[in-house]
Amino acid sequence: MKNLGLLPKIILAIALGILIGSFAPESVIKIFSTFNGLFGNFLGFIIPLIIIGFIAPGIGTMGRGAGKLLGISTGLAYASTILAGLLALFVANSFYPVLLKNQTLNRFGNPEEALLKPYFSIEMTPIMDVMAALMIAFIIGLGLAAIKGEFLQHAMEDFRSIIEKVIAKVIIPLLPIHIFGIFSNMTQGGQVGAIISVFAKVFVMIIGLHMIFLLIQYSFAGALAKKNPVKMLKEMLPAYFTALGTQSSASTIPVTIKHAKKLGASEKVTDFSIPLLANIHLSGSTITLVSCSVAVLMLQGQSATLAEVLPFILMLGVTMIAAPGVPGGAVMAALGLLESMLGFDATMVALMIALYMAQDSFGTACNVAGDGAIAVMTDKLSKKEQQANHTAA
């Protein structure tokens, strides 16, 4: 089991959960329900710490970049992430009513009532709510960028390393057990059929959206660079497949830099922008998060209008800054927003994690492949600005 990647473990956990949930007695299922309750409470406790640990040092570091180059890279990355989220929302609202027709948990009654209750629970009250954590993170991050405070910046980076360790060594290893418990409980409650059907349909749609959005990104980059966008995208395939295997944008940086330079981006821009984009450009992850969250909302019989989801998408672009280079980092960073802005409860969060983690590597691969397009656009736009300034002078 130790040698298995996270995706096979998630798939195995779902399969075993369905199998055991179909015949195991309630007393056995309640053991895992108890674990799920404890694990869910721990997630709720650590979410504010994740927000502060990721966002504050990320903003502080970004503020020390190379002036206009930083502004162009960051602006393009944020615009790409928001556009990706809006595309996912539009497609989900267009196709989910047909794809997910008659597949809601409401036909089983209240999902919380259908699940078995744990033997006991331990309250783990967060030290602050999500909005307070966001405000503190922004204040510290912007303050660090303004005063260039080395001591506190290093302290916040150490704090981020601690949170990354907790995610990598505690949360991620326990996720398969958590997902196993959720699916065994849902099977026992008669809900799992709808969930599995949704998984398959959402998975296929997300992969399709990733491909479409990469073509959109490279169409813009190709127009600026006067190159064939399909050939440019083919050049980035080694980075795509490397990210698919590692599930980490950070681990793929050397490969991404090598092939981004072959697209025609200058060495200076590529060496600066690719490591930055590996942390702040999450278009693929945003497509996945928005698609999965809308699916979970519709499973619960709820709507997902533009007015309701747009603020969530806008905040995602900021909240996922410097999400850790571990599998599932983006969804961990987004948990607070799911709860505070979309009203997700513990069951919905568990479904969201399972949906997201099942294709996390594809989202990461889309992020990485898109970094090449953003690097080319940054290079061309920065040169145009320099030429405009030179002409004006």
CSV table of C-alpha atoms in Angstrom, one decimal, residues 29-324:
chain,number,residue,atom,x,y,z
A,29,ILE,CA,-19.7,1.0,9.8
A,30,LYS,CA,-20.2,3.2,12.9
A,31,ILE,CA,-16.5,2.7,13.7
A,32,PHE,CA,-15.5,4.4,10.5
A,33,SER,CA,-18.3,7.0,11.0
A,34,THR,CA,-16.6,7.8,14.3
A,35,PHE,CA,-13.2,8.2,12.5
A,36,ASN,CA,-14.9,10.4,9.9
A,37,GLY,CA,-16.3,12.6,12.6
A,38,LEU,CA,-13.0,13.1,14.3
A,39,PHE,CA,-11.2,13.6,11.0
A,40,GLY,CA,-13.8,16.1,9.8
A,41,ASN,CA,-13.5,18.1,13.1
A,42,PHE,CA,-9.7,18.2,12.7
A,43,LEU,CA,-10.1,19.5,9.1
A,44,GLY,CA,-12.4,22.2,10.4
A,45,PHE,CA,-9.8,23.1,13.1
A,46,ILE,CA,-6.9,23.3,10.7
A,47,ILE,CA,-8.6,25.2,7.8
A,48,PRO,CA,-7.9,28.7,9.3
A,49,LEU,CA,-4.3,27.7,9.9
A,50,ILE,CA,-4.0,26.5,6.3
A,51,ILE,CA,-5.4,29.8,5.0
A,52,ILE,CA,-2.9,31.9,7.0
A,53,GLY,CA,0.0,29.5,6.3
A,54,PHE,CA,-0.5,29.6,2.5
A,55,ILE,CA,-1.7,33.1,1.8
A,56,ALA,CA,0.3,35.3,4.0
A,57,PRO,CA,3.8,34.2,3.0
A,58,GLY,CA,2.7,33.8,-0.6
A,59,ILE,CA,1.5,37.4,-0.9
A,60,GLY,CA,4.6,38.6,1.0
A,61,THR,CA,6.9,36.8,-1.5
A,62,MET,CA,5.0,38.0,-4.5
A,63,GLY,CA,5.5,41.6,-3.4
A,64,ARG,CA,9.3,41.2,-3.8
A,65,GLY,CA,9.3,40.4,-7.4
A,66,ALA,CA,10.6,42.2,-10.4
A,67,GLY,CA,8.1,45.1,-10.6
A,68,LYS,CA,6.2,45.2,-13.9
A,69,LEU,CA,7.1,41.6,-14.8
A,70,LEU,CA,5.6,40.4,-11.6
A,71,GLY,CA,2.5,42.5,-12.2
A,72,ILE,CA,2.0,41.1,-15.8
A,73,SER,CA,2.6,37.5,-14.7
A,74,THR,CA,0.3,37.8,-11.7
A,75,GLY,CA,-2.4,39.6,-13.7
A,76,LEU,CA,-2.4,37.0,-16.5
A,77,ALA,CA,-2.4,34.1,-14.0
A,78,TYR,CA,-5.3,35.5,-12.1
A,79,ALA,CA,-7.3,36.3,-15.2
A,80,SER,CA,-6.7,32.8,-16.5
A,81,THR,CA,-7.8,31.2,-13.3
A,82,ILE,CA,-11.0,33.3,-13.1
A,83,LEU,CA,-11.8,32.6,-16.8
A,84,ALA,CA,-11.3,28.9,-16.2
A,85,GLY,CA,-13.7,29.0,-13.2
A,86,LEU,CA,-16.4,30.9,-15.3
A,87,LEU,CA,-16.0,28.4,-18.1
A,88,ALA,CA,-16.5,25.5,-15.7
A,89,LEU,CA,-19.6,27.2,-14.1
A,90,PHE,CA,-21.1,27.9,-17.5
A,91,VAL,CA,-20.6,24.3,-18.8
A,92,ALA,CA,-21.8,22.8,-15.5
A,93,ASN,CA,-25.0,24.8,-15.5
A,94,SER,CA,-25.5,24.0,-19.2
A,95,PHE,CA,-25.0,20.2,-19.0
A,96,TYR,CA,-25.4,19.1,-15.4
A,97,PRO,CA,-29.2,19.5,-15.4
A,98,VAL,CA,-29.2,16.8,-18.2
A,99,LEU,CA,-26.2,14.7,-17.0
A,100,LEU,CA,-27.3,14.6,-13.4
A,101,LYS,CA,-31.0,14.4,-14.0
A,102,ASN,CA,-32.8,12.4,-11.2
A,103,GLN,CA,-29.5,11.9,-9.4
A,104,THR,CA,-29.8,13.9,-6.2
A,105,LEU,CA,-29.3,12.8,-2.7
A,106,ASN,CA,-32.7,14.4,-1.8
A,107,ARG,CA,-34.6,11.3,-3.1
A,108,PHE,CA,-33.1,9.5,-0.1
A,109,GLY,CA,-34.2,12.2,2.3
A,110,ASN,CA,-31.8,14.3,4.4
A,111,PRO,CA,-28.3,13.0,3.7
A,112,GLU,CA,-27.1,13.7,7.2
A,113,GLU,CA,-30.0,11.7,8.6
A,114,ALA,CA,-29.3,8.7,6.3
A,115,LEU,CA,-25.7,8.4,7.5
A,116,LEU,CA,-24.9,6.4,10.7
A,117,LYS,CA,-24.0,8.6,13.7
A,118,PRO,CA,-20.5,8.0,15.3
A,119,TYR,CA,-20.1,6.3,18.6
A,120,PHE,CA,-18.6,9.5,20.0
A,121,SER,CA,-17.2,12.8,18.8
A,122,ILE,CA,-14.6,15.3,20.1
A,123,GLU,CA,-15.2,19.0,19.5
A,124,MET,CA,-12.2,20.7,17.9
A,125,THR,CA,-13.2,24.4,17.8
A,126,PRO,CA,-11.2,26.4,15.3
A,127,ILE,CA,-9.2,29.3,16.8
A,128,MET,CA,-11.0,31.7,14.4
A,129,ASP,CA,-13.5,31.5,11.6
A,130,VAL,CA,-12.6,31.4,8.0
A,131,MET,CA,-13.2,35.1,7.2
A,132,ALA,CA,-11.1,36.2,10.2
A,133,ALA,CA,-8.3,33.9,8.9
A,134,LEU,CA,-8.6,35.4,5.4
A,135,MET,CA,-8.4,39.0,6.8
A,136,ILE,CA,-5.4,38.2,9.0
A,137,ALA,CA,-3.6,36.5,6.0
A,138,PHE,CA,-4.2,39.4,3.7
A,139,ILE,CA,-3.1,42.0,6.3
A,140,ILE,CA,0.1,40.0,7.2
A,141,GLY,CA,0.9,39.3,3.5
A,142,LEU,CA,0.4,42.8,2.2
A,143,GLY,CA,2.2,44.2,5.3
A,144,LEU,CA,5.2,41.9,4.6
A,145,ALA,CA,5.2,43.0,0.9
A,146,ALA,CA,5.2,46.7,2.0
A,147,ILE,CA,7.8,46.7,4.8
A,148,LYS,CA,10.0,43.9,3.3
A,149,GLY,CA,10.3,42.4,6.7
A,150,GLU,CA,12.7,39.5,6.5
A,151,PHE,CA,12.2,38.1,10.1
A,152,LEU,CA,8.5,37.8,9.9
A,153,GLN,CA,8.6,36.6,6.3
A,154,HIS,CA,10.9,33.7,7.3
A,155,ALA,CA,8.7,33.0,10.3
A,156,MET,CA,5.6,32.7,8.1
A,157,GLU,CA,7.5,30.5,5.6
A,158,ASP,CA,8.4,28.2,8.5
A,159,PHE,CA,4.8,28.2,9.6
A,160,ARG,CA,3.8,27.3,6.0
A,161,SER,CA,6.3,24.4,6.1
A,162,ILE,CA,4.7,23.1,9.3
A,163,ILE,CA,1.2,23.2,7.7
A,164,GLU,CA,2.6,21.5,4.6
A,165,LYS,CA,4.0,18.7,6.8
A,166,VAL,CA,0.6,18.3,8.5
A,167,ILE,CA,-1.1,18.0,5.2
A,168,ALA,CA,1.5,15.7,3.7
A,169,LYS,CA,2.1,13.4,6.7
A,170,VAL,CA,-1.3,13.5,8.4
A,171,ILE,CA,-4.2,14.6,6.2
A,172,ILE,CA,-3.3,13.1,2.9
A,173,PRO,CA,-2.4,9.7,4.3
A,174,LEU,CA,-5.6,9.5,6.2
A,175,LEU,CA,-7.8,10.7,3.3
A,176,PRO,CA,-8.3,7.2,1.8
A,177,ILE,CA,-9.6,6.0,5.2
A,178,HIS,CA,-11.9,9.0,5.4
A,179,ILE,CA,-13.2,8.4,1.9
A,180,PHE,CA,-13.6,4.7,2.6
A,181,GLY,CA,-15.7,5.5,5.7
A,182,ILE,CA,-17.9,8.0,3.7
A,183,PHE,CA,-18.6,5.5,0.9
A,184,SER,CA,-19.2,2.5,3.2
A,185,ASN,CA,-21.6,4.7,5.2
A,186,MET,CA,-23.4,6.0,2.0
A,187,THR,CA,-23.6,2.4,0.7
A,188,GLN,CA,-25.2,1.3,3.9
A,189,GLY,CA,-27.6,4.3,3.6
A,190,GLY,CA,-28.5,3.5,0.0
A,191,GLN,CA,-27.0,6.6,-1.5
A,192,VAL,CA,-23.9,5.4,-3.3
A,193,GLY,CA,-25.4,4.5,-6.7
A,194,ALA,CA,-26.1,8.2,-7.5
A,195,ILE,CA,-22.6,9.2,-6.3
A,196,ILE,CA,-20.7,6.8,-8.5
A,197,SER,CA,-22.8,7.8,-11.6
A,198,VAL,CA,-22.0,11.4,-10.9
A,199,PHE,CA,-18.3,10.7,-10.5
A,200,ALA,CA,-18.0,9.1,-13.9
A,201,LYS,CA,-19.9,11.9,-15.7
A,202,VAL,CA,-18.1,14.8,-13.9
A,203,PHE,CA,-14.7,13.2,-14.4
A,204,VAL,CA,-15.2,13.0,-18.2
A,205,MET,CA,-16.5,16.5,-18.4
A,206,ILE,CA,-13.6,18.0,-16.4
A,207,ILE,CA,-11.0,16.3,-18.6
A,208,GLY,CA,-12.7,17.7,-21.7
A,209,LEU,CA,-12.8,21.2,-20.1
A,210,HIS,CA,-9.1,21.0,-19.3
A,211,MET,CA,-8.3,20.3,-23.0
A,212,ILE,CA,-10.6,23.1,-24.2
A,213,PHE,CA,-9.1,25.6,-21.8
A,214,LEU,CA,-5.6,24.7,-22.8
A,215,LEU,CA,-6.5,25.4,-26.5
A,216,ILE,CA,-8.0,28.8,-25.4
A,217,GLN,CA,-4.8,29.7,-23.5
A,218,TYR,CA,-2.5,28.7,-26.4
A,219,SER,CA,-4.7,30.5,-28.9
A,220,PHE,CA,-4.1,33.7,-27.1
A,221,ALA,CA,-0.4,32.9,-26.7
A,222,GLY,CA,-0.1,31.9,-30.4
A,223,ALA,CA,-1.8,35.1,-31.5
A,224,LEU,CA,0.7,37.2,-29.6
A,225,ALA,CA,3.7,35.1,-30.6
A,226,LYS,CA,2.5,34.6,-34.2
A,227,LYS,CA,2.9,30.8,-33.8
A,228,ASN,CA,0.6,27.8,-34.3
A,229,PRO,CA,-1.1,27.2,-31.0
A,230,VAL,CA,-1.5,23.5,-31.5
A,231,LYS,CA,2.3,23.1,-32.2
A,232,MET,CA,3.0,25.2,-29.0
A,233,LEU,CA,0.7,22.9,-27.0
A,234,LYS,CA,2.4,19.8,-28.3
A,235,GLU,CA,5.7,21.3,-27.2
A,236,MET,CA,4.4,21.4,-23.6
A,237,LEU,CA,3.2,17.8,-23.5
A,238,PRO,CA,6.4,16.5,-21.7
A,239,ALA,CA,5.6,18.9,-18.9
A,240,TYR,CA,1.9,17.9,-18.9
A,241,PHE,CA,2.7,14.2,-18.5
A,242,THR,CA,5.5,14.8,-15.9
A,243,ALA,CA,2.9,16.7,-13.8
A,244,LEU,CA,0.4,13.9,-14.4
A,245,GLY,CA,2.8,11.5,-12.8
A,246,THR,CA,4.2,13.7,-10.0
A,247,GLN,CA,0.9,15.5,-9.1
A,248,SER,CA,3.0,18.5,-8.2
A,249,SER,CA,3.6,21.8,-10.1
A,250,ALA,CA,6.7,22.5,-8.1
A,251,SER,CA,8.3,19.1,-9.0
A,252,THR,CA,7.7,19.8,-12.7
A,253,ILE,CA,9.3,23.3,-12.7
A,254,PRO,CA,12.6,22.2,-14.4
A,255,VAL,CA,10.7,20.4,-17.3
A,256,THR,CA,8.2,23.3,-17.6
A,257,ILE,CA,11.1,25.9,-17.9
A,258,LYS,CA,12.9,23.8,-20.5
A,259,HIS,CA,9.9,23.5,-22.8
A,260,ALA,CA,8.6,27.1,-22.2
A,261,LYS,CA,11.9,28.4,-23.5
A,262,LYS,CA,11.4,26.3,-26.7
A,263,LEU,CA,8.0,28.1,-27.1
A,264,GLY,CA,10.0,31.3,-27.7
A,265,ALA,CA,9.7,32.9,-24.3
A,266,SER,CA,13.0,34.7,-23.3
A,267,GLU,CA,15.2,33.1,-20.7
A,268,LYS,CA,14.8,36.0,-18.3
A,269,VAL,CA,11.0,35.9,-18.4
A,270,THR,CA,10.8,32.1,-18.3
A,271,ASP,CA,13.2,31.7,-15.3
A,272,PHE,CA,11.2,34.3,-13.4
A,273,SER,CA,7.6,33.5,-14.4
A,274,ILE,CA,7.5,29.7,-14.4
A,275,PRO,CA,8.4,29.2,-10.6
A,276,LEU,CA,6.0,32.0,-9.8
A,277,LEU,CA,3.2,30.5,-12.0
A,278,ALA,CA,3.7,27.0,-10.4
A,279,ASN,CA,2.3,28.6,-7.2
A,280,ILE,CA,-0.3,31.1,-8.4
A,281,HIS,CA,-1.6,29.8,-11.8
A,282,LEU,CA,-4.2,27.1,-11.0
A,283,SER,CA,-6.6,27.2,-14.0
A,284,GLY,CA,-6.9,23.4,-14.2
A,285,SER,CA,-7.5,23.1,-10.4
A,286,THR,CA,-10.1,25.8,-10.6
A,287,ILE,CA,-12.0,24.1,-13.4
A,288,THR,CA,-12.0,20.9,-11.2
A,289,LEU,CA,-13.0,22.7,-8.0
A,290,VAL,CA,-15.9,24.6,-9.6
A,291,SER,CA,-17.1,21.6,-11.6
A,292,CYS,CA,-17.0,19.3,-8.5
A,293,SER,CA,-18.6,21.9,-6.2
A,294,VAL,CA,-21.5,22.6,-8.5
A,295,ALA,CA,-22.0,18.8,-8.9
A,296,VAL,CA,-22.1,18.4,-5.1
A,297,LEU,CA,-24.5,21.3,-4.8
A,298,MET,CA,-26.8,19.8,-7.4
A,299,LEU,CA,-26.6,16.4,-5.6
A,300,GLN,CA,-28.1,18.2,-2.6
A,301,GLY,CA,-30.8,19.7,-4.8
A,302,GLN,CA,-29.3,23.2,-4.5
A,303,SER,CA,-28.7,25.8,-7.3
A,304,ALA,CA,-25.4,27.2,-8.5
A,305,THR,CA,-26.2,30.6,-10.0
A,306,LEU,CA,-23.5,33.1,-11.3
A,307,ALA,CA,-24.3,35.4,-8.4
A,308,GLU,CA,-23.8,32.6,-5.9
A,309,VAL,CA,-20.6,31.1,-7.4
A,310,LEU,CA,-18.8,34.1,-8.9
A,311,PRO,CA,-17.6,35.4,-5.5
A,312,PHE,CA,-16.3,31.9,-4.7
A,313,ILE,CA,-14.4,31.8,-8.0
A,314,LEU,CA,-12.9,35.3,-7.4
A,315,MET,CA,-11.7,34.3,-3.9
A,316,LEU,CA,-10.3,30.9,-5.2
A,317,GLY,CA,-7.8,32.8,-7.4
A,318,VAL,CA,-6.4,34.4,-4.3
A,319,THR,CA,-6.9,31.7,-1.7
A,320,MET,CA,-4.9,29.1,-3.6
A,321,ILE,CA,-1.8,31.3,-3.8
A,322,ALA,CA,1.2,29.2,-2.8
A,323,ALA,CA,-1.0,26.1,-2.2
A,324,PRO,CA,1.5,23.4,-1.2
